[in-house]
Amino acid sequence: MALLDVRELEKRYPTFTLDKVSFSLEPGYIMGFIGRNGAGKTTTMKAMLNLIHRDGGQVYINGRSFFENERACKEEIGFVMGEFDCYKNATLQKITDVTRRFYPDWDEQAYESYLSRFALEEGKKIKELSAGMRVKYALALALSHNAKLLILDEPTSGLDPVSRDDLLDVFRSVIEDGSRSILFSTHIISDLEKCADYITYIKGGKVLSSTDVISFREGYRLVSGDREHLEVRRPKLIGCKEHAFGFTGLIRAQDAGAFAACKIAPADLESIMIYTEQEDGHETASL
């Protein structure tokens, strides 16, 4: 049974529509939620958690309707939205004292363990913590009430590479026992290459793909060739960049046969996103 099951979630604004967004996540996995700014990632997360009014759709947590069992479901969810920057003058101890009252399954031993692991000092104020330490504190709170699902919106944004790698290690350890899962959005695609099992890609409010990382990558190929190979093949290109020596572009794996005269290589996550987001289907590089 899916730990998270989002079905045809909708949210309509005057200039943007979240259009029947659907995906699911089994226990024991990490799902990367990707798309450019304004694609609908944060809107989806907020609508899932009833932080904004939805116009349609359902969300199920461990088989239970979130909207019919909101309080019970929220006890199983840890939500971290960007940098933890609320109550900057409060100490960690004061914030924790308030937080633990809301969760009947609060595990003090687990909390102490995460404080030690993350080198967090309860006497410090939020404003005295680095961006990375703030995220770790938010994770410590979420994990200490036995959250089964972590929903993280840009948790590694603004962190240095060492801090990001440290957090990714934490993510991997969180799901090791197979009972927890993580959904996190990010623009740092290299982070997903290191830890994600699944990818959900949203563009313009619609889900383009939701599958495992290997299948997602294997569905595309990078191609490069001379200009003479370009024009007749352009309709099959998802995105293309032209340069003085020819072109490079992205194609679907099943179209590789049409580019037999060109150089074909595996596609990485970042290249797939870059070429897919080209609005006009091709781009001319200025050299």
PDB file of N, CA, C and O in Angstrom, residues 10-47:
ATOM      1  N   GLU A  10      -6.190  19.417  -7.743  1.00  0.00           N
ATOM      2  CA  GLU A  10      -6.402  20.613  -8.546  1.00  0.00           C
ATOM      3  C   GLU A  10      -6.404  21.865  -7.669  1.00  0.00           C
ATOM      4  O   GLU A  10      -6.898  21.859  -6.538  1.00  0.00           O
ATOM      5  N   LYS A  11      -5.843  22.932  -8.228  1.00  0.00           N
ATOM      6  CA  LYS A  11      -5.911  24.253  -7.613  1.00  0.00           C
ATOM      7  C   LYS A  11      -5.894  25.277  -8.732  1.00  0.00           C
ATOM      8  O   LYS A  11      -4.987  25.273  -9.571  1.00  0.00           O
ATOM      9  N   ARG A  12      -6.903  26.151  -8.749  1.00  0.00           N
ATOM     10  CA  ARG A  12      -7.024  27.116  -9.828  1.00  0.00           C
ATOM     11  C   ARG A  12      -6.819  28.540  -9.314  1.00  0.00           C
ATOM     12  O   ARG A  12      -7.457  28.975  -8.350  1.00  0.00           O
ATOM     13  N   TYR A  13      -5.890  29.225  -9.969  1.00  0.00           N
ATOM     14  CA  TYR A  13      -5.662  30.654  -9.759  1.00  0.00           C
ATOM     15  C   TYR A  13      -5.991  31.372 -11.070  1.00  0.00           C
ATOM     16  O   TYR A  13      -6.094  30.722 -12.126  1.00  0.00           O
ATOM     17  N   PRO A  14      -6.130  32.693 -11.047  1.00  0.00           N
ATOM     18  CA  PRO A  14      -6.427  33.410 -12.294  1.00  0.00           C
ATOM     19  C   PRO A  14      -5.407  33.185 -13.399  1.00  0.00           C
ATOM     20  O   PRO A  14      -5.755  33.150 -14.580  1.00  0.00           O
ATOM     21  N   THR A  15      -4.136  33.019 -13.017  1.00  0.00           N
ATOM     22  CA  THR A  15      -3.089  32.880 -14.041  1.00  0.00           C
ATOM     23  C   THR A  15      -2.364  31.536 -13.988  1.00  0.00           C
ATOM     24  O   THR A  15      -1.376  31.351 -14.690  1.00  0.00           O
ATOM     25  N   PHE A  16      -2.842  30.621 -13.169  1.00  0.00           N
ATOM     26  CA  PHE A  16      -2.158  29.331 -13.043  1.00  0.00           C
ATOM     27  C   PHE A  16      -3.146  28.268 -12.584  1.00  0.00           C
ATOM     28  O   PHE A  16      -4.022  28.524 -11.750  1.00  0.00           O
ATOM     29  N   THR A  17      -2.986  27.069 -13.138  1.00  0.00           N
ATOM     30  CA  THR A  17      -3.840  25.939 -12.742  1.00  0.00           C
ATOM     31  C   THR A  17      -2.992  24.721 -12.433  1.00  0.00           C
ATOM     32  O   THR A  17      -2.157  24.313 -13.242  1.00  0.00           O
ATOM     33  N   LEU A  18      -3.212  24.176 -11.248  1.00  0.00           N
ATOM     34  CA  LEU A  18      -2.642  22.873 -10.908  1.00  0.00           C
ATOM     35  C   LEU A  18      -3.624  21.847 -11.459  1.00  0.00           C
ATOM     36  O   LEU A  18      -4.756  21.739 -10.983  1.00  0.00           O
ATOM     37  N   ASP A  19      -3.206  21.104 -12.477  1.00  0.00           N
ATOM     38  CA  ASP A  19      -4.128  20.344 -13.313  1.00  0.00           C
ATOM     39  C   ASP A  19      -4.051  18.842 -13.060  1.00  0.00           C
ATOM     40  O   ASP A  19      -3.210  18.139 -13.607  1.00  0.00           O
ATOM     41  N   LYS A  20      -4.941  18.358 -12.189  1.00  0.00           N
ATOM     42  CA  LYS A  20      -5.106  16.911 -11.942  1.00  0.00           C
ATOM     43  C   LYS A  20      -3.762  16.219 -11.674  1.00  0.00           C
ATOM     44  O   LYS A  20      -3.396  15.238 -12.317  1.00  0.00           O
ATOM     45  N   VAL A  21      -3.038  16.732 -10.706  1.00  0.00           N
ATOM     46  CA  VAL A  21      -1.730  16.182 -10.351  1.00  0.00           C
ATOM     47  C   VAL A  21      -1.908  14.857  -9.609  1.00  0.00           C
ATOM     48  O   VAL A  21      -2.629  14.777  -8.616  1.00  0.00           O
ATOM     49  N   SER A  22      -1.241  13.819 -10.103  1.00  0.00           N
ATOM     50  CA  SER A  22      -1.347  12.487  -9.501  1.00  0.00           C
ATOM     51  C   SER A  22       0.025  11.836  -9.429  1.00  0.00           C
ATOM     52  O   SER A  22       0.795  11.895 -10.395  1.00  0.00           O
ATOM     53  N   PHE A  23       0.332  11.224  -8.291  1.00  0.00           N
ATOM     54  CA  PHE A  23       1.527  10.394  -8.133  1.00  0.00           C
ATOM     55  C   PHE A  23       1.405   9.667  -6.806  1.00  0.00           C
ATOM     56  O   PHE A  23       0.562   9.993  -5.964  1.00  0.00           O
ATOM     57  N   SER A  24       2.233   8.646  -6.615  1.00  0.00           N
ATOM     58  CA  SER A  24       2.193   7.887  -5.366  1.00  0.00           C
ATOM     59  C   SER A  24       3.603   7.485  -4.968  1.00  0.00           C
ATOM     60  O   SER A  24       4.516   7.444  -5.799  1.00  0.00           O
ATOM     61  N   LEU A  25       3.764   7.201  -3.672  1.00  0.00           N
ATOM     62  CA  LEU A  25       5.080   6.865  -3.129  1.00  0.00           C
ATOM     63  C   LEU A  25       4.935   5.749  -2.107  1.00  0.00           C
ATOM     64  O   LEU A  25       4.170   5.876  -1.140  1.00  0.00           O
ATOM     65  N   GLU A  26       5.656   4.655  -2.338  1.00  0.00           N
ATOM     66  CA  GLU A  26       5.639   3.517  -1.429  1.00  0.00           C
ATOM     67  C   GLU A  26       6.569   3.761  -0.236  1.00  0.00           C
ATOM     68  O   GLU A  26       7.491   4.581  -0.327  1.00  0.00           O
ATOM     69  N   PRO A  27       6.386   3.041   0.860  1.00  0.00           N
ATOM     70  CA  PRO A  27       7.307   3.180   2.009  1.00  0.00           C
ATOM     71  C   PRO A  27       8.721   2.746   1.638  1.00  0.00           C
ATOM     72  O   PRO A  27       8.925   1.811   0.857  1.00  0.00           O
ATOM     73  N   GLY A  28       9.708   3.447   2.198  1.00  0.00           N
ATOM     74  CA  GLY A  28      11.101   3.059   2.023  1.00  0.00           C
ATOM     75  C   GLY A  28      11.814   3.695   0.856  1.00  0.00           C
ATOM     76  O   GLY A  28      12.894   3.238   0.470  1.00  0.00           O
ATOM     77  N   TYR A  29      11.245   4.775   0.298  1.00  0.00           N
ATOM     78  CA  TYR A  29      11.851   5.386  -0.888  1.00  0.00           C
ATOM     79  C   TYR A  29      11.912   6.905  -0.773  1.00  0.00           C
ATOM     80  O   TYR A  29      11.195   7.529   0.016  1.00  0.00           O
ATOM     81  N   ILE A  30      12.787   7.481  -1.617  1.00  0.00           N
ATOM     82  CA  ILE A  30      12.916   8.931  -1.729  1.00  0.00           C
ATOM     83  C   ILE A  30      12.449   9.346  -3.119  1.00  0.00           C
ATOM     84  O   ILE A  30      12.897   8.792  -4.124  1.00  0.00           O
ATOM     85  N   MET A  31      11.538  10.318  -3.165  1.00  0.00           N
ATOM     86  CA  MET A  31      11.053  10.836  -4.446  1.00  0.00           C
ATOM     87  C   MET A  31      11.469  12.290  -4.595  1.00  0.00           C
ATOM     88  O   MET A  31      11.199  13.116  -3.720  1.00  0.00           O
ATOM     89  N   GLY A  32      12.135  12.604  -5.696  1.00  0.00           N
ATOM     90  CA  GLY A  32      12.456  13.979  -6.022  1.00  0.00           C
ATOM     91  C   GLY A  32      11.316  14.598  -6.804  1.00  0.00           C
ATOM     92  O   GLY A  32      10.771  13.987  -7.733  1.00  0.00           O
ATOM     93  N   PHE A  33      10.933  15.804  -6.414  1.00  0.00           N
ATOM     94  CA  PHE A  33       9.837  16.533  -7.058  1.00  0.00           C
ATOM     95  C   PHE A  33      10.471  17.705  -7.796  1.00  0.00           C
ATOM     96  O   PHE A  33      10.969  18.638  -7.162  1.00  0.00           O
ATOM     97  N   ILE A  34      10.503  17.655  -9.127  1.00  0.00           N
ATOM     98  CA  ILE A  34      11.258  18.645  -9.891  1.00  0.00           C
ATOM     99  C   ILE A  34      10.377  19.425 -10.858  1.00  0.00           C
ATOM    100  O   ILE A  34       9.290  18.996 -11.233  1.00  0.00           O
ATOM    101  N   GLY A  35      10.892  20.567 -11.265  1.00  0.00           N
ATOM    102  CA  GLY A  35      10.218  21.465 -12.189  1.00  0.00           C
ATOM    103  C   GLY A  35      10.784  22.852 -11.972  1.00  0.00           C
ATOM    104  O   GLY A  35      11.279  23.164 -10.892  1.00  0.00           O
ATOM    105  N   ARG A  36      10.694  23.696 -12.965  1.00  0.00           N
ATOM    106  CA  ARG A  36      11.255  25.032 -12.839  1.00  0.00           C
ATOM    107  C   ARG A  36      10.407  25.876 -11.889  1.00  0.00           C
ATOM    108  O   ARG A  36       9.316  25.474 -11.476  1.00  0.00           O
ATOM    109  N   ASN A  37      10.893  27.073 -11.529  1.00  0.00           N
ATOM    110  CA  ASN A  37      10.130  27.978 -10.669  1.00  0.00           C
ATOM    111  C   ASN A  37       8.763  28.256 -11.287  1.00  0.00           C
ATOM    112  O   ASN A  37       8.657  28.548 -12.488  1.00  0.00           O
ATOM    113  N   GLY A  38       7.727  28.166 -10.471  1.00  0.00           N
ATOM    114  CA  GLY A  38       6.380  28.428 -10.953  1.00  0.00           C
ATOM    115  C   GLY A  38       5.689  27.235 -11.572  1.00  0.00           C
ATOM    116  O   GLY A  38       4.551  27.347 -12.048  1.00  0.00           O
ATOM    117  N   ALA A  39       6.342  26.080 -11.571  1.00  0.00           N
ATOM    118  CA  ALA A  39       5.748  24.897 -12.199  1.00  0.00           C
ATOM    119  C   ALA A  39       4.602  24.314 -11.381  1.00  0.00           C
ATOM    120  O   ALA A  39       3.744  23.612 -11.919  1.00  0.00           O
ATOM    121  N   GLY A  40       4.606  24.571 -10.059  1.00  0.00           N
ATOM    122  CA  GLY A  40       3.522  24.059  -9.223  1.00  0.00           C
ATOM    123  C   GLY A  40       3.962  23.163  -8.090  1.00  0.00           C
ATOM    124  O   GLY A  40       3.121  22.543  -7.429  1.00  0.00           O
ATOM    125  N   LYS A  41       5.260  23.101  -7.816  1.00  0.00           N
ATOM    126  CA  LYS A  41       5.754  22.190  -6.770  1.00  0.00           C
ATOM    127  C   LYS A  41       5.239  22.592  -5.387  1.00  0.00           C
ATOM    128  O   LYS A  41       4.651  21.782  -4.672  1.00  0.00           O
ATOM    129  N   THR A  42       5.469  23.846  -5.013  1.00  0.00           N
ATOM    130  CA  THR A  42       5.042  24.301  -3.694  1.00  0.00           C
ATOM    131  C   THR A  42       3.530  24.329  -3.584  1.00  0.00           C
ATOM    132  O   THR A  42       2.965  23.969  -2.541  1.00  0.00           O
ATOM    133  N   THR A  43       2.853  24.725  -4.657  1.00  0.00           N
ATOM    134  CA  THR A  43       1.389  24.721  -4.659  1.00  0.00           C
ATOM    135  C   THR A  43       0.861  23.315  -4.418  1.00  0.00           C
ATOM    136  O   THR A  43      -0.088  23.110  -3.651  1.00  0.00           O
ATOM    137  N   THR A  44       1.485  22.331  -5.059  1.00  0.00           N
ATOM    138  CA  THR A  44       1.076  20.939  -4.855  1.00  0.00           C
ATOM    139  C   THR A  44       1.237  20.532  -3.400  1.00  0.00           C
ATOM    140  O   THR A  44       0.333  19.947  -2.791  1.00  0.00           O
ATOM    141  N   MET A  45       2.392  20.828  -2.822  1.00  0.00           N
ATOM    142  CA  MET A  45       2.648  20.439  -1.439  1.00  0.00           C
ATOM    143  C   MET A  45       1.668  21.106  -0.473  1.00  0.00           C
ATOM    144  O   MET A  45       1.152  20.464   0.452  1.00  0.00           O
ATOM    145  N   LYS A  46       1.402  22.382  -0.692  1.00  0.00           N
ATOM    146  CA  LYS A  46       0.475  23.091   0.188  1.00  0.00           C
ATOM    147  C   LYS A  46      -0.950  22.574   0.041  1.00  0.00           C
ATOM    148  O   LYS A  46      -1.687  22.431   1.026  1.00  0.00           O
ATOM    149  N   ALA A  47      -1.346  22.275  -1.192  1.00  0.00           N
ATOM    150  CA  ALA A  47      -2.689  21.742  -1.424  1.00  0.00           C
ATOM    151  C   ALA A  47      -2.829  20.345  -0.824  1.00  0.00           C
ATOM    152  O   ALA A  47      -3.887  19.979  -0.282  1.00  0.00           O
TER     153      ALA A  47
END
